[in-house]
Amino acid sequence: MDLSSAVEYAVATNPRILEAAANRRAVDQELEEATGAYLPRLDIEGAIGPQMLERPNASNAANLGVWRLSREVSLFARQTVFDGFARANEVYRQEARIDGAAARVMERAEVIGLEAVETYLDVLRHRRISTSRPATSAFTANCWRACAHGSTAAPPPLASCARRKSASPAREAVHADILKAVGAADARFQNVIGREPLKLAWAGLPRGLPPSRRPPWRFARTRHPALQAGGADVNAAEAAFDRTRAPHLPRVDLEGRATIGRTSTARRGRTTTFPFACRCRGTSSTAASTGAAHARGRARHGEQDAARPTSPDGGRDRAAGLVGHFRQRPAACSTEAPEVGRDRGDCHL
């Protein structure tokens, strides 16, 4: 396994990336639900049961006060002509949420890829350190034999032998720490990449490194997924604010109903009705909900502007906090406006 294949496998199978991708698909379904509001609404109703009619002033009093079996089927259709741009703003909000979810998928993929590279190099580094133990042990054994039995040349000083003897337990402790670090690196490799670190190829220096840190800083400042997700959240908040204006505008619906059945009316027989109406609804309310939504939108703009650094040093110092800040933010704000002093009136045309 080489470094590129390890990164590809980790990005393709990591559960955190799969979770972000599933959230992206869930937002797609919510967008389809928002676009479905443009379609007409059809409701089918059916009723059956005993019914008695009491109408003292009816012309035909023979059927009054008699229980009869009533049964009817109704088809109700409604098409919204104008709703104060609530449906359009909801579609815009869901589209912004999709952009934010896609950016978060890319962000998690980059984080997992970076962790895979660090883990891969960490395993190679610890294994290279652990391979130097036989040579160190052989050198230590030769020094002990020279101190104990002497050599053909001049014997080593007694102080040197004592120093080497006292350093032997510390050397064994260091070897134990190295073996522990090797095991921890292997465990992290399996956790991040999802495979055992077997037959790892040596990783060389990457190609195409920029000559300085300013080009990648400029690229990250404009194209980083965390910033793109934050911008998408700002757009979603703006669409949610525009949606709060819809209750202050009139709503126009086209409604029609077709009813077929037998009821206990003054006239016996089947009853068929086909009413049709154009209904206009108006709402008058205070501006408290609109003001609160506008304040939330301005706060989102302020957070997004404050999150952008103006220099490479500031970007490096605040990168970790920036990524963590946008990870903890919700995908979109709530669009439900509180009901404050609302009076409704209907008008039939």
PDB file of C-alpha atoms in Angstrom, residues 205-317:
ATOM      1  CA  LEU A 205       8.628  14.380  -0.900  1.00  0.00           C
ATOM      2  CA  PRO A 206       5.445  15.766  -2.499  1.00  0.00           C
ATOM      3  CA  ARG A 207       5.666  17.378  -5.900  1.00  0.00           C
ATOM      4  CA  GLY A 208       4.471  20.820  -6.854  1.00  0.00           C
ATOM      5  CA  LEU A 209       5.069  22.573  -3.537  1.00  0.00           C
ATOM      6  CA  PRO A 210       4.529  26.359  -3.750  1.00  0.00           C
ATOM      7  CA  PRO A 211       7.616  28.537  -3.361  1.00  0.00           C
ATOM      8  CA  SER A 212       6.120  30.454  -0.426  1.00  0.00           C
ATOM      9  CA  ARG A 213       3.164  30.329   1.917  1.00  0.00           C
ATOM     10  CA  ARG A 214       1.275  33.266   0.402  1.00  0.00           C
ATOM     11  CA  PRO A 215      -0.217  31.454  -2.663  1.00  0.00           C
ATOM     12  CA  PRO A 216      -1.768  28.632  -0.609  1.00  0.00           C
ATOM     13  CA  TRP A 217      -2.945  31.158   1.962  1.00  0.00           C
ATOM     14  CA  ARG A 218      -4.746  33.189  -0.717  1.00  0.00           C
ATOM     15  CA  PHE A 219      -6.268  30.027  -2.174  1.00  0.00           C
ATOM     16  CA  ALA A 220      -7.455  28.812   1.246  1.00  0.00           C
ATOM     17  CA  ARG A 221      -8.887  32.235   2.092  1.00  0.00           C
ATOM     18  CA  THR A 222     -11.131  32.222  -0.983  1.00  0.00           C
ATOM     19  CA  ARG A 223     -11.753  28.517  -1.610  1.00  0.00           C
ATOM     20  CA  HIS A 224     -11.634  26.830   1.788  1.00  0.00           C
ATOM     21  CA  PRO A 225     -14.704  24.592   2.315  1.00  0.00           C
ATOM     22  CA  ALA A 226     -15.314  25.967   5.805  1.00  0.00           C
ATOM     23  CA  LEU A 227     -15.601  29.506   4.436  1.00  0.00           C
ATOM     24  CA  GLN A 228     -17.824  28.317   1.597  1.00  0.00           C
ATOM     25  CA  ALA A 229     -20.087  26.558   4.102  1.00  0.00           C
ATOM     26  CA  GLY A 230     -20.235  29.745   6.174  1.00  0.00           C
ATOM     27  CA  GLY A 231     -21.186  31.792   3.113  1.00  0.00           C
ATOM     28  CA  ALA A 232     -23.920  29.285   2.285  1.00  0.00           C
ATOM     29  CA  ASP A 233     -25.265  29.619   5.831  1.00  0.00           C
ATOM     30  CA  VAL A 234     -25.390  33.396   5.380  1.00  0.00           C
ATOM     31  CA  ASN A 235     -27.360  32.987   2.139  1.00  0.00           C
ATOM     32  CA  ALA A 236     -29.750  30.586   3.874  1.00  0.00           C
ATOM     33  CA  ALA A 237     -30.268  33.108   6.681  1.00  0.00           C
ATOM     34  CA  GLU A 238     -31.029  35.855   4.151  1.00  0.00           C
ATOM     35  CA  ALA A 239     -33.600  33.657   2.404  1.00  0.00           C
ATOM     36  CA  ALA A 240     -35.154  32.804   5.773  1.00  0.00           C
ATOM     37  CA  PHE A 241     -35.391  36.515   6.578  1.00  0.00           C
ATOM     38  CA  ASP A 242     -37.074  37.250   3.241  1.00  0.00           C
ATOM     39  CA  ARG A 243     -39.508  34.428   3.933  1.00  0.00           C
ATOM     40  CA  THR A 244     -40.680  36.163   7.126  1.00  0.00           C
ATOM     41  CA  ARG A 245     -42.152  38.946   4.987  1.00  0.00           C
ATOM     42  CA  ALA A 246     -44.610  36.570   3.329  1.00  0.00           C
ATOM     43  CA  PRO A 247     -47.266  36.702   6.117  1.00  0.00           C
ATOM     44  CA  HIS A 248     -47.474  40.499   5.664  1.00  0.00           C
ATOM     45  CA  LEU A 249     -48.474  40.134   1.998  1.00  0.00           C
ATOM     46  CA  PRO A 250     -51.832  38.912   0.653  1.00  0.00           C
ATOM     47  CA  ARG A 251     -52.255  35.277  -0.303  1.00  0.00           C
ATOM     48  CA  VAL A 252     -54.320  34.272  -3.328  1.00  0.00           C
ATOM     49  CA  ASP A 253     -55.587  30.696  -3.805  1.00  0.00           C
ATOM     50  CA  LEU A 254     -57.820  29.049  -6.366  1.00  0.00           C
ATOM     51  CA  GLU A 255     -60.064  26.473  -4.691  1.00  0.00           C
ATOM     52  CA  GLY A 256     -62.567  24.019  -6.081  1.00  0.00           C
ATOM     53  CA  ARG A 257     -64.614  21.201  -4.590  1.00  0.00           C
ATOM     54  CA  ALA A 258     -66.649  18.400  -6.182  1.00  0.00           C
ATOM     55  CA  THR A 259     -69.048  16.505  -3.895  1.00  0.00           C
ATOM     56  CA  ILE A 260     -71.204  13.525  -4.879  1.00  0.00           C
ATOM     57  CA  GLY A 261     -73.407  11.598  -2.453  1.00  0.00           C
ATOM     58  CA  ARG A 262     -76.722  11.207  -0.675  1.00  0.00           C
ATOM     59  CA  THR A 263     -77.492  13.338   2.359  1.00  0.00           C
ATOM     60  CA  SER A 264     -80.561  13.923   4.540  1.00  0.00           C
ATOM     61  CA  THR A 265     -81.588  17.158   2.890  1.00  0.00           C
ATOM     62  CA  ALA A 266     -85.103  18.315   2.313  1.00  0.00           C
ATOM     63  CA  ARG A 267     -84.983  16.746  -1.130  1.00  0.00           C
ATOM     64  CA  ARG A 268     -84.349  13.065  -1.493  1.00  0.00           C
ATOM     65  CA  GLY A 269     -81.917  11.644  -4.026  1.00  0.00           C
ATOM     66  CA  ARG A 270     -78.303  12.150  -4.983  1.00  0.00           C
ATOM     67  CA  THR A 271     -76.648  15.488  -4.264  1.00  0.00           C
ATOM     68  CA  THR A 272     -73.926  16.873  -6.539  1.00  0.00           C
ATOM     69  CA  THR A 273     -72.124  20.188  -5.936  1.00  0.00           C
ATOM     70  CA  PHE A 274     -69.216  21.845  -7.765  1.00  0.00           C
ATOM     71  CA  PRO A 275     -68.290  25.060  -5.910  1.00  0.00           C
ATOM     72  CA  PHE A 276     -65.324  27.111  -7.144  1.00  0.00           C
ATOM     73  CA  ALA A 277     -63.794  30.186  -5.503  1.00  0.00           C
ATOM     74  CA  CYS A 278     -60.827  32.514  -5.671  1.00  0.00           C
ATOM     75  CA  ARG A 279     -59.836  33.203  -2.066  1.00  0.00           C
ATOM     76  CA  CYS A 280     -57.665  36.108  -0.946  1.00  0.00           C
ATOM     77  CA  ARG A 281     -56.288  36.213   2.587  1.00  0.00           C
ATOM     78  CA  GLY A 282     -54.706  39.212   4.233  1.00  0.00           C
ATOM     79  CA  THR A 283     -52.760  39.364   7.498  1.00  0.00           C
ATOM     80  CA  SER A 284     -51.920  42.322   9.705  1.00  0.00           C
ATOM     81  CA  SER A 285     -49.317  41.835  12.425  1.00  0.00           C
ATOM     82  CA  THR A 286     -46.556  43.669  14.227  1.00  0.00           C
ATOM     83  CA  ALA A 287     -42.988  43.846  12.933  1.00  0.00           C
ATOM     84  CA  ALA A 288     -41.441  42.001  15.876  1.00  0.00           C
ATOM     85  CA  SER A 289     -40.833  38.764  13.977  1.00  0.00           C
ATOM     86  CA  THR A 290     -39.371  40.588  10.957  1.00  0.00           C
ATOM     87  CA  GLY A 291     -37.041  42.619  13.156  1.00  0.00           C
ATOM     88  CA  ALA A 292     -35.779  39.509  14.939  1.00  0.00           C
ATOM     89  CA  ALA A 293     -35.079  37.746  11.640  1.00  0.00           C
ATOM     90  CA  HIS A 294     -33.271  40.829  10.325  1.00  0.00           C
ATOM     91  CA  ALA A 295     -31.098  40.908  13.458  1.00  0.00           C
ATOM     92  CA  ARG A 296     -30.190  37.241  12.980  1.00  0.00           C
ATOM     93  CA  GLY A 297     -29.208  37.929   9.365  1.00  0.00           C
ATOM     94  CA  ARG A 298     -26.945  40.827  10.367  1.00  0.00           C
ATOM     95  CA  ALA A 299     -25.316  38.637  13.036  1.00  0.00           C
ATOM     96  CA  ARG A 300     -24.568  35.964  10.421  1.00  0.00           C
ATOM     97  CA  HIS A 301     -22.963  38.585   8.173  1.00  0.00           C
ATOM     98  CA  GLY A 302     -20.822  39.831  11.046  1.00  0.00           C
ATOM     99  CA  GLU A 303     -19.641  36.336  11.935  1.00  0.00           C
ATOM    100  CA  GLN A 304     -18.722  35.596   8.326  1.00  0.00           C
ATOM    101  CA  ASP A 305     -16.747  38.841   7.932  1.00  0.00           C
ATOM    102  CA  ALA A 306     -14.942  38.352  11.244  1.00  0.00           C
ATOM    103  CA  ALA A 307     -13.973  34.803  10.298  1.00  0.00           C
ATOM    104  CA  ARG A 308     -11.909  35.948   7.295  1.00  0.00           C
ATOM    105  CA  PRO A 309      -8.289  36.772   8.275  1.00  0.00           C
ATOM    106  CA  THR A 310      -6.449  39.658   6.591  1.00  0.00           C
ATOM    107  CA  SER A 311      -2.895  38.265   6.718  1.00  0.00           C
ATOM    108  CA  PRO A 312      -1.179  34.873   6.510  1.00  0.00           C
ATOM    109  CA  ASP A 313      -0.131  35.081  10.175  1.00  0.00           C
ATOM    110  CA  GLY A 314      -3.664  35.758  11.315  1.00  0.00           C
ATOM    111  CA  GLY A 315      -4.968  32.970   9.116  1.00  0.00           C
ATOM    112  CA  ARG A 316      -2.501  30.499  10.571  1.00  0.00           C
ATOM    113  CA  ASP A 317      -3.288  31.485  14.155  1.00  0.00           C
TER     114      ASP A 317
END
